[in-house]
Amino acid sequence: MSDPRTRVDELVRHFSRPGSSAADLLCDSHPADAVAFTVIEPDLGSRDLTYGELRTESTKFAAALAGLGVGPGDAVAVLMGKSAELVVALLGIWRRGAIHVPLFTAFAPPAIELRVGASGAKVVVTDADQRAKLDQLVGDPGQGPRLVVVGGPAGGHDDFHELLARHGGDEVEPAALGPDGVLIELFTSGTTGAPKAVQVPVHALAGILGYLELGLDLRADDVYWNAADPGWAYGLYYAVLGPLAAGRRSLLLHAPFAPATTWRVLDRFRVTNFAAAPTVYRSLRGQPVPPGLELRCLSSAGEPLTPDVPAWAESALGVTVRDHYGQTEQGMMIGNGWAGEIREPVRPGSMGRPFPGWSVAILADDSTTPAPAGTVGQVAVDVPNSPLASFRGYARATGSSRFSDDGRWYLTGDTATQDEDGFFHFSARDDDVILMAGYRIGPFEVETVLLSHPAVAEAAAVGRPDPLRGEVLEAHVVLTPGAEGTLELERELQQLVKDNYAKHAYPRTVHFTDALPKTPSGKIQRFLLRQGAPGSRSVSS
């Protein structure tokens, strides 16, 4: 690889060419016989999907969309699991110049309706087993958006495979949207409020591919598997778009997550480069490790990585897990990169340094002034000095700007510290910071300590109003099988935090609960805990 900054400049030029076509950038420019995806079924049977096949099948679907009245710039929502049909549908949407609106398959109907309605989607493509969620939205054929059903009875709506067969001889010229054309309209998870629409332009592919090359060190001989769901940013950007932009092979598991299945795929397909959320790694710890794995790189994103996961991976797999940080809006910005040109020893608890192409700082409270080293402040992107930054604001939004008044800084809403060597250490979502008697307490540090106790499977720390201190900290804990939520255990956990984090920051109350409220992507919804989410029980108050 060339010098990282030179490579960033090359990527920016490549994906900023006037008149560029997403179909060419993601499919048609690659060798037709090269494998794009290996789609794996629950029984581990698999099928290779080449770039040539993708070109042929996505051209058919682009023609079908045109026949359904979809033109460049129109929205098409997709409610599908990981499958060959999913990739064909996405490339057909982009070939037509339309905008893909991802719908996570775990969504309930209200969440689906919000996104379809807000985006103005003309067509919804759905797996047959998801179709019932759309009954109120679509109703009878001819009402609401057109419905295309994949893999089952269409019930009077359009059948995906019949559409492909009907348009098998059609030639469709790929829409040339140029670098500012919109590929995706992806809604934020709503962890701290109502979901907002993030539009991903063609030129954002520069940052997506840059992360695969520098953050993940994706090589031509890698067997690459990003286990994240493509209904969400990390999976869509880096399990689908990134490999397509790179012309590399990627694995897609057409099955729900299960630890035993994950181990079998890692073993059977000789995966060398694996990326997943911290929750996946924690789930894998309870299963026997197959001998002879060929893992070279392990990466984590989506939630802060607690130190127990890298320690386990080092011991059990001989490879550490490197933490990476990003957002739906901008993609991956900071991390412990794997590429040799930027690789450095991992500092425990650190999410790394800004990747090439990104300038990131910690801003002091309520200002646009970088904070001194070691000071908690807001993570902010210096936009003019970050050539890979692509987010310019939420679609159709009012009063929700994430930028400083002068437009220089993109404000992430997350807080962290930066040490004197430039390494970032996550603290909290800005809304989750606990302010107690003048102290700022990030829940991540407290949760990390709680998770070190063998009886704790999951933990969340939140603030509770207190007339004397403003707020005090309380914890919500899911126990491991067989553990009991006793007063003795509560006291143990309180003392553990006192001993391993700070004496003032221990949880005044520990609530033992069967589950923590989460978004469909697995992020803890601490705001619901602050509001008194049901189902928890405390042993003291």
Coordinates of C-alpha atoms in Angstrom, one line a residue:
M1 CA 0.0 0.0 0.0
S2 CA 1.1 3.6 -0.6
D3 CA 1.6 6.1 2.2
P4 CA -1.8 6.2 4.1
R5 CA -2.4 9.9 3.4
T6 CA -1.5 9.4 -0.3
R7 CA -3.9 6.5 -0.4
V8 CA -6.7 8.6 1.2
D9 CA -6.2 11.2 -1.5
E10 CA -6.4 8.5 -4.2
L11 CA -9.7 7.2 -2.7
V12 CA -11.2 10.7 -2.5
R13 CA -10.3 11.4 -6.2
H14 CA -11.6 7.9 -7.3
F15 CA -15.0 8.3 -5.7
S16 CA -15.4 12.0 -6.6
R17 CA -15.3 11.6 -10.4
P18 CA -18.1 13.6 -12.2
G19 CA -20.7 11.4 -13.7
S20 CA -19.7 8.3 -11.8
S21 CA -22.1 5.4 -11.5
A22 CA -22.6 3.4 -8.3
A23 CA -23.1 0.3 -10.4
D24 CA -19.7 0.7 -12.0
L25 CA -17.9 1.6 -8.8
L26 CA -19.5 -1.3 -6.8
C27 CA -19.9 -4.1 -9.5
D28 CA -19.3 -3.6 -13.2
S29 CA -15.6 -2.5 -12.9
H30 CA -14.6 -5.8 -11.2
P31 CA -13.7 -9.0 -13.0
A32 CA -17.0 -10.9 -13.9
D33 CA -15.7 -14.2 -12.6
A34 CA -14.5 -12.8 -9.2
V35 CA -16.5 -14.0 -6.2
A36 CA -18.3 -11.1 -4.5
F37 CA -20.1 -13.0 -1.7
T38 CA -20.3 -16.5 -0.3
V39 CA -23.8 -16.8 1.1
I40 CA -23.9 -19.4 3.9
E41 CA -27.1 -21.2 5.0
P42 CA -27.8 -22.4 8.5
D43 CA -26.6 -26.0 7.6
L44 CA -23.4 -24.4 6.4
G45 CA -24.2 -25.1 2.8
S46 CA -23.0 -22.2 0.7
R47 CA -23.2 -20.5 -2.7
D48 CA -20.7 -18.2 -4.4
L49 CA -22.1 -15.1 -6.1
T50 CA -19.8 -13.6 -8.7
Y51 CA -19.7 -10.0 -9.9
G52 CA -20.8 -11.1 -13.3
E53 CA -24.0 -12.7 -11.8
L54 CA -24.6 -9.6 -9.8
R55 CA -24.4 -7.4 -12.9
T56 CA -26.8 -9.6 -14.7
E57 CA -29.4 -10.0 -11.9
S58 CA -29.2 -6.4 -10.7
T59 CA -29.8 -5.1 -14.2
K60 CA -33.0 -7.2 -14.3
F61 CA -34.1 -5.7 -11.0
A62 CA -33.2 -2.2 -12.0
A63 CA -35.5 -2.7 -15.1
A64 CA -38.2 -4.0 -12.8
L65 CA -38.0 -1.0 -10.6
A66 CA -38.3 1.3 -13.6
G67 CA -41.4 -0.7 -14.6
L68 CA -42.8 0.0 -11.1
G69 CA -42.4 3.7 -11.5
V70 CA -39.1 4.1 -9.6
G71 CA -36.7 6.7 -11.0
P72 CA -33.4 8.2 -9.9
G73 CA -33.7 9.8 -6.5
D74 CA -36.8 7.8 -5.5
A75 CA -36.6 5.8 -2.3
V76 CA -36.9 2.0 -2.1
A77 CA -37.1 0.4 1.4
V78 CA -35.7 -3.1 2.0
L79 CA -36.8 -5.4 4.7
M80 CA -34.6 -8.5 4.2
G81 CA -32.2 -10.8 5.9
K82 CA -28.7 -11.5 4.6
S83 CA -29.1 -13.3 1.3
A84 CA -28.1 -13.3 -2.4
E85 CA -31.4 -11.7 -3.2
L86 CA -30.6 -8.9 -0.8
V87 CA -27.4 -8.0 -2.6
V88 CA -29.2 -8.2 -6.0
A89 CA -31.9 -5.9 -4.7
L90 CA -29.4 -3.3 -3.4
L91 CA -27.3 -3.2 -6.5
G92 CA -30.5 -3.0 -8.6
I93 CA -31.6 0.0 -6.5
W94 CA -28.3 1.7 -6.9
R95 CA -28.1 0.8 -10.6
R96 CA -31.4 2.6 -11.1
G97 CA -30.1 5.6 -9.2
A98 CA -32.7 5.1 -6.4
I99 CA -32.1 5.5 -2.7
H100 CA -32.0 2.4 -0.5
V101 CA -33.8 2.7 2.9
P102 CA -32.7 -0.1 5.2
L103 CA -35.3 -1.7 7.5
F104 CA -33.9 -4.0 10.2
T105 CA -35.7 -7.3 10.3
A106 CA -36.2 -7.1 14.1
F107 CA -38.2 -3.9 13.7
A108 CA -41.8 -3.9 14.7
P109 CA -44.4 -2.4 12.4
P110 CA -44.4 1.1 13.9
A111 CA -40.6 1.5 13.3
I112 CA -41.0 0.3 9.8
E113 CA -43.9 2.6 9.1
L114 CA -42.0 5.6 10.5
R115 CA -39.0 5.0 8.1
V116 CA -41.1 4.2 5.0
G117 CA -43.3 7.2 5.6
A118 CA -40.5 9.6 6.4
S119 CA -38.5 8.6 3.3
G120 CA -41.5 8.5 1.0
A121 CA -40.5 5.1 -0.3
K122 CA -42.3 4.1 -3.5
V123 CA -41.5 0.4 -3.2
V124 CA -40.8 -1.9 -0.3
V125 CA -38.9 -5.1 -1.0
T126 CA -39.5 -7.7 1.7
D127 CA -38.7 -11.3 2.6
A128 CA -42.0 -13.3 2.7
D129 CA -41.6 -14.0 6.4
Q130 CA -41.5 -10.3 7.1
R131 CA -44.5 -9.4 4.9
A132 CA -47.1 -9.4 7.7
K133 CA -45.4 -6.4 9.3
L134 CA -46.4 -4.4 6.2
D135 CA -50.1 -5.3 6.1
Q136 CA -51.3 -2.0 7.7
L137 CA -48.8 0.1 5.7
V138 CA -49.5 -1.5 2.3
G139 CA -52.9 -3.0 2.6
D140 CA -54.4 -4.3 -0.6
P141 CA -52.3 -4.2 -3.8
G142 CA -52.5 -0.7 -5.2
Q143 CA -52.7 1.0 -1.8
G144 CA -49.6 2.6 -0.3
P145 CA -46.1 1.8 -1.7
R146 CA -45.7 -1.1 -4.1
L147 CA -44.7 -4.3 -2.4
V148 CA -42.1 -6.8 -3.8
V149 CA -42.0 -10.1 -2.0
V150 CA -39.0 -12.4 -1.9
G151 CA -39.1 -16.2 -1.4
G152 CA -42.8 -16.9 -0.7
P153 CA -46.4 -16.2 -1.7
A154 CA -46.8 -12.7 -2.9
G155 CA -50.5 -12.5 -2.1
G156 CA -51.3 -10.3 -5.1
H157 CA -48.3 -8.2 -4.8
D158 CA -45.2 -8.3 -7.0
D159 CA -43.0 -11.4 -6.8
F160 CA -39.2 -10.7 -6.8
H161 CA -38.2 -13.7 -8.9
E162 CA -41.1 -13.2 -11.4
L163 CA -40.0 -9.6 -11.9
L164 CA -36.4 -10.8 -12.7
A165 CA -37.7 -13.3 -15.2
R166 CA -40.0 -10.8 -16.8
H167 CA -37.2 -8.3 -17.3
G168 CA -34.5 -10.8 -18.2
G169 CA -33.8 -9.3 -21.6
D170 CA -33.9 -5.6 -20.6
E171 CA -30.9 -3.4 -20.9
V172 CA -30.7 -0.6 -18.3
E173 CA -28.1 2.1 -18.5
P174 CA -26.7 2.6 -15.0
A175 CA -27.7 6.0 -13.5
A176 CA -24.7 8.3 -13.4
L177 CA -25.4 10.2 -10.2
G178 CA -21.9 11.5 -9.6
P179 CA -20.3 11.9 -6.2
D180 CA -23.1 13.7 -4.5
G181 CA -25.8 11.2 -5.6
V182 CA -27.5 9.5 -2.6
L183 CA -27.0 5.8 -2.2
I184 CA -28.7 5.2 1.2
E185 CA -31.1 6.9 3.6
L186 CA -30.3 5.3 7.0
F187 CA -32.1 6.3 10.1
T188 CA -30.2 6.7 13.4
S189 CA -31.1 4.1 16.1
G190 CA -33.0 6.6 18.3
T191 CA -30.9 5.8 21.4
T192 CA -31.3 9.4 22.6
G193 CA -34.4 10.5 20.7
A194 CA -36.4 10.2 17.5
P195 CA -34.6 8.6 14.6
K196 CA -33.2 11.0 12.0
A197 CA -32.4 10.4 8.4
V198 CA -28.8 10.1 7.4
Q199 CA -28.2 10.3 3.6
V200 CA -25.0 8.5 2.4
P201 CA -23.6 9.9 -0.9
V202 CA -21.6 8.1 -3.4
H203 CA -18.4 9.9 -2.4
A204 CA -18.7 8.4 1.2
L205 CA -17.4 5.2 -0.4
A206 CA -13.9 6.7 -0.1
G207 CA -14.2 6.6 3.7
I208 CA -15.9 3.2 3.7
L209 CA -13.1 1.6 1.6
G210 CA -10.5 3.5 3.5
Y211 CA -11.6 1.8 6.7
L212 CA -11.5 -1.7 5.2
E213 CA -8.0 -1.1 3.9
L214 CA -6.5 0.7 7.0
G215 CA -8.7 -0.1 9.9
L216 CA -9.3 -3.8 9.0
D217 CA -6.3 -4.4 6.8
L218 CA -8.4 -6.3 4.3
R219 CA -6.2 -8.2 1.9
A220 CA -6.8 -10.0 -1.4
D221 CA -6.2 -13.4 0.3
D222 CA -8.3 -12.8 3.3
V223 CA -11.5 -14.7 4.1
Y224 CA -13.5 -11.7 5.4
W225 CA -16.6 -11.9 7.6
N226 CA -18.3 -8.9 9.1
A227 CA -21.1 -10.4 11.2
A228 CA -23.1 -7.2 11.7
D229 CA -26.5 -7.0 10.2
P230 CA -26.8 -4.9 7.0
G231 CA -30.0 -3.3 8.4
W232 CA -27.6 -1.1 10.4
A233 CA -24.6 1.0 9.5
Y234 CA -21.7 -1.1 10.5
G235 CA -23.1 -4.1 8.6
L236 CA -24.4 -2.2 5.6
Y237 CA -21.2 -0.1 5.2
Y238 CA -18.6 -2.7 5.9
A239 CA -20.2 -6.1 5.2
V240 CA -21.8 -5.0 1.9
L241 CA -20.7 -1.7 0.5
G242 CA -17.1 -1.8 1.5
P243 CA -16.3 -5.3 0.0
L244 CA -18.2 -4.3 -3.2
A245 CA -16.2 -1.2 -3.5
A246 CA -13.0 -3.1 -2.9
G247 CA -13.9 -6.0 -5.3
R248 CA -13.2 -8.4 -2.4
R249 CA -15.1 -11.5 -1.4
S250 CA -17.2 -11.3 1.8
L251 CA -19.2 -13.9 3.7
L252 CA -22.9 -13.5 4.4
L253 CA -24.5 -15.8 6.9
H254 CA -28.2 -16.3 6.0
A255 CA -29.2 -17.3 9.5
P256 CA -29.8 -15.6 12.9
F257 CA -26.9 -15.1 15.2
A258 CA -26.0 -18.1 17.4
P259 CA -22.6 -18.6 19.1
A260 CA -22.2 -22.2 18.1
T261 CA -23.0 -21.4 14.4
T262 CA -20.5 -18.5 14.5
W263 CA -17.7 -20.8 15.7
R264 CA -18.6 -23.3 13.0
V265 CA -18.5 -20.7 10.2
L266 CA -15.2 -19.3 11.5
D267 CA -13.8 -22.9 11.4
R268 CA -15.4 -24.3 8.2
F269 CA -14.7 -21.3 6.0
R270 CA -11.2 -20.6 7.5
V271 CA -12.1 -17.0 8.3
T272 CA -9.0 -14.8 8.7
N273 CA -10.5 -11.3 9.1
F274 CA -13.5 -11.1 11.4
A275 CA -15.5 -8.0 12.6
A276 CA -18.4 -7.9 15.1
A277 CA -19.9 -6.1 18.0
P278 CA -18.6 -6.7 21.6
T279 CA -21.7 -8.6 22.4
V280 CA -20.8 -11.2 19.8
Y281 CA -17.4 -11.8 21.3
R282 CA -18.9 -12.1 24.8
S283 CA -21.4 -14.6 23.5
L284 CA -18.6 -16.7 22.0
R285 CA -16.8 -17.0 25.3
G286 CA -19.3 -19.5 26.5
Q287 CA -18.6 -22.0 23.7
P288 CA -15.6 -24.3 23.1
V289 CA -13.0 -22.9 20.7
P290 CA -12.4 -25.0 17.6
P291 CA -8.8 -26.0 17.1
G292 CA -6.8 -24.8 14.2
L293 CA -8.6 -21.5 13.5
E294 CA -6.8 -19.2 11.0
L295 CA -7.9 -15.8 12.5
R296 CA -5.5 -13.0 11.7
C297 CA -7.5 -9.9 12.5
L298 CA -10.3 -9.4 15.1
S299 CA -12.1 -6.0 15.2
S300 CA -15.0 -4.6 17.2
A301 CA -17.3 -1.7 16.8
G302 CA -20.8 -0.5 17.7
E303 CA -20.4 -0.2 21.5
P304 CA -17.3 0.5 23.6
L305 CA -15.1 -2.6 24.0
T306 CA -14.5 -3.5 27.6
P307 CA -11.0 -4.9 28.5
D308 CA -12.4 -8.4 29.3
V309 CA -13.0 -9.1 25.6
P310 CA -9.4 -8.5 24.3
A311 CA -8.0 -10.3 27.3
W312 CA -10.1 -13.4 26.5
A313 CA -9.3 -13.3 22.8
E314 CA -5.5 -13.0 23.5
S315 CA -5.7 -16.1 25.8
A316 CA -8.2 -18.2 23.8
L317 CA -7.4 -17.3 20.2
G318 CA -3.9 -15.8 20.3
V319 CA -5.2 -12.6 18.6
T320 CA -6.4 -9.4 20.3
V321 CA -9.6 -7.7 19.4
R322 CA -9.0 -4.1 18.3
D323 CA -11.6 -1.5 19.1
H324 CA -12.9 0.9 16.5
Y325 CA -15.2 4.0 16.8
G326 CA -17.6 5.6 14.4
Q327 CA -21.1 6.7 13.8
T328 CA -23.9 6.2 11.3
E329 CA -23.4 9.8 10.2
Q330 CA -19.7 9.6 9.4
G331 CA -18.6 6.0 9.4
M332 CA -15.5 4.9 11.2
M333 CA -13.3 7.7 12.3
I334 CA -11.0 6.4 15.2
G335 CA -9.6 3.0 15.9
N336 CA -6.7 0.7 16.7
G337 CA -6.0 0.0 13.0
W338 CA -4.7 -3.3 11.7
A339 CA -2.8 -2.1 8.6
G340 CA 0.9 -2.2 9.2
E341 CA 1.3 1.4 8.1
I342 CA -0.7 2.6 11.1
R343 CA -0.7 -0.4 13.5
E344 CA 0.4 0.4 17.0
P345 CA 0.3 -1.5 20.3
V346 CA -3.2 -1.4 21.8
R347 CA -3.5 0.6 24.9
P348 CA -6.0 -1.1 27.3
G349 CA -9.3 0.8 27.3
S350 CA -8.4 3.0 24.3
M351 CA -10.4 3.2 21.1
G352 CA -7.3 4.2 19.3
R353 CA -6.3 7.3 17.3
P354 CA -8.0 9.0 14.3
F355 CA -7.6 7.0 11.0
P356 CA -5.8 8.7 8.1
G357 CA -8.2 11.1 6.4
W358 CA -9.8 12.2 9.8
S359 CA -8.9 15.0 12.1
V360 CA -10.6 14.6 15.4
A361 CA -10.3 16.5 18.7
I362 CA -11.8 16.7 22.2
L363 CA -13.6 20.0 22.6
A364 CA -14.0 21.7 26.0
D365 CA -17.5 22.1 27.4
D366 CA -19.8 24.4 25.5
S367 CA -16.9 25.7 23.3
T368 CA -15.1 25.0 20.1
T369 CA -11.7 25.0 21.8
P370 CA -9.8 21.8 22.0
A371 CA -9.5 20.6 25.6
P372 CA -6.2 19.8 27.4
A373 CA -5.0 16.2 27.4
G374 CA -6.8 14.1 29.9
T375 CA -9.9 16.3 30.1
V376 CA -13.3 14.9 29.4
G377 CA -15.0 16.7 26.5
Q378 CA -17.0 16.1 23.3
V379 CA -15.5 14.2 20.4
A380 CA -15.6 16.4 17.4
V381 CA -14.5 16.1 13.7
D382 CA -12.6 18.9 12.2
V383 CA -14.5 18.9 8.9
P384 CA -12.3 21.0 6.7
N385 CA -9.3 18.9 7.6
S386 CA -11.1 15.5 7.3
P387 CA -11.2 14.7 3.6
L388 CA -13.2 11.5 4.3
A389 CA -16.0 13.3 6.2
S390 CA -19.2 13.0 4.2
F391 CA -22.1 13.9 6.5
R392 CA -23.6 17.4 5.8
G393 CA -26.8 17.2 7.9
Y394 CA -30.0 15.2 8.5
A395 CA -32.5 15.0 5.7
R396 CA -35.7 17.0 6.1
A397 CA -34.6 18.0 9.7
T398 CA -35.1 21.3 11.5
G399 CA -33.3 22.3 14.6
S400 CA -31.1 19.2 14.7
S401 CA -27.8 20.4 13.4
R402 CA -24.7 18.5 14.6
F403 CA -22.3 21.3 13.6
S404 CA -20.7 24.2 15.3
D405 CA -22.0 27.6 14.3
D406 CA -19.1 28.2 12.0
G407 CA -19.5 24.8 10.4
R408 CA -16.0 23.7 11.2
W409 CA -16.8 21.0 13.8
Y410 CA -19.1 18.0 13.5
L411 CA -20.2 17.3 17.1
T412 CA -20.6 13.6 17.7
G413 CA -22.5 13.9 21.0
D414 CA -20.0 11.4 22.5
T415 CA -17.6 12.3 25.3
A416 CA -14.0 11.0 25.7
T417 CA -10.5 12.0 26.7
Q418 CA -7.4 12.1 24.6
D419 CA -4.1 11.4 26.2
E420 CA -0.8 13.2 25.4
D421 CA 0.0 10.6 22.7
G422 CA -3.2 11.2 20.9
F423 CA -5.1 8.0 22.0
F424 CA -8.8 8.4 22.6
H425 CA -10.6 6.9 25.6
F426 CA -14.4 6.7 25.4
S427 CA -16.4 8.1 28.3
A428 CA -20.1 8.2 27.4
R429 CA -22.8 9.4 25.1
D430 CA -23.1 13.1 26.0
D431 CA -26.7 12.6 27.2
D432 CA -25.6 9.7 29.4
V433 CA -22.9 11.6 31.4
I434 CA -23.7 11.6 35.1
L435 CA -23.1 14.9 36.9
M436 CA -22.7 14.3 40.7
A437 CA -21.6 17.0 43.0
G438 CA -19.5 18.6 40.2
Y439 CA -18.0 15.3 39.1
R440 CA -18.6 14.1 35.5
I441 CA -19.0 10.3 35.5
G442 CA -19.1 8.4 32.3
P443 CA -21.1 5.2 32.6
F444 CA -18.7 3.2 30.5
E445 CA -16.0 3.2 33.1
V446 CA -18.4 2.0 35.8
E447 CA -19.9 -0.7 33.6
T448 CA -16.4 -2.0 32.7
V449 CA -15.8 -2.6 36.4
L450 CA -19.1 -4.2 37.0
L451 CA -18.6 -6.5 34.1
S452 CA -15.4 -7.8 35.6
H453 CA -17.4 -9.5 38.3
P454 CA -18.1 -13.2 37.4
A455 CA -21.8 -12.9 38.4
V456 CA -22.5 -10.0 36.0
A457 CA -23.4 -10.7 32.4
E458 CA -24.5 -7.2 31.4
A459 CA -24.5 -3.8 33.1
A460 CA -25.7 -0.3 32.6
A461 CA -25.0 2.8 34.8
V462 CA -27.3 5.8 34.8
G463 CA -27.9 8.9 36.9
R464 CA -30.8 9.3 39.3
P465 CA -31.9 12.8 40.5
D466 CA -30.7 13.6 44.0
P467 CA -31.6 16.7 46.0
L468 CA -28.1 17.0 47.5
R469 CA -25.7 15.9 44.8
G470 CA -27.8 16.7 41.7
E471 CA -27.5 13.1 40.6
V472 CA -26.2 9.9 42.0
L473 CA -25.3 6.8 40.1
E474 CA -27.3 3.6 40.0
A475 CA -26.7 0.3 38.2
H476 CA -28.9 -2.1 36.3
V477 CA -27.4 -5.5 36.2
V478 CA -28.2 -8.8 34.3
L479 CA -26.8 -11.7 36.2
T480 CA -25.1 -14.8 34.8
P481 CA -27.0 -18.1 35.1
G482 CA -27.1 -19.4 38.6
A483 CA -26.2 -16.0 40.3
E484 CA -28.6 -14.5 42.7
G485 CA -29.3 -10.8 43.2
T486 CA -28.8 -10.5 46.9
L487 CA -27.9 -7.7 49.2
E488 CA -24.5 -9.2 49.7
L489 CA -23.9 -9.2 45.9
E490 CA -25.0 -5.6 45.7
R491 CA -22.5 -4.6 48.3
E492 CA -19.8 -6.6 46.5
L493 CA -20.5 -4.7 43.3
Q494 CA -20.5 -1.3 45.1
Q495 CA -17.1 -2.1 46.7
L496 CA -15.8 -3.3 43.4
V497 CA -16.5 0.0 41.8
K498 CA -15.0 1.9 44.7
D499 CA -11.9 -0.2 44.5
N500 CA -11.4 -0.2 40.8
Y501 CA -12.8 3.1 39.5
A502 CA -13.5 5.8 42.1
K503 CA -14.9 5.9 45.6
H504 CA -17.4 8.6 44.8
A505 CA -18.7 6.9 41.7
Y506 CA -20.1 3.6 43.1
P507 CA -23.8 2.8 42.4
R508 CA -26.0 3.8 45.3
T509 CA -28.5 1.2 44.2
V510 CA -28.1 -1.9 42.2
H511 CA -31.2 -3.1 40.3
F512 CA -31.1 -6.8 39.2
T513 CA -33.1 -7.4 36.0
D514 CA -33.7 -10.1 33.5
A515 CA -32.8 -7.9 30.5
L516 CA -31.7 -4.4 29.6
P517 CA -33.8 -2.3 27.2
K518 CA -32.0 -2.0 23.9
T519 CA -32.4 -0.8 20.4
P520 CA -32.8 -3.5 17.7
S521 CA -29.0 -3.0 17.0
G522 CA -28.2 -3.9 20.6
K523 CA -27.3 -0.6 22.0
I524 CA -28.5 0.0 25.6
Q525 CA -31.2 2.5 25.9
R526 CA -30.1 4.2 29.1
F527 CA -32.7 6.9 28.8
L528 CA -35.4 4.2 29.4
L529 CA -33.6 3.1 32.5
R530 CA -33.5 6.7 33.7
Q531 CA -37.2 6.8 33.2
G532 CA -37.8 3.7 35.2
A533 CA -38.0 0.9 32.7
P534 CA -40.1 -2.0 34.1
G535 CA -38.8 -5.4 35.0
S536 CA -36.0 -4.5 37.4
R537 CA -35.8 -5.2 41.1
S538 CA -33.5 -3.7 43.7
V539 CA -32.4 -5.2 46.9
S540 CA -31.9 -1.8 48.6
S541 CA -32.6 1.9 47.9

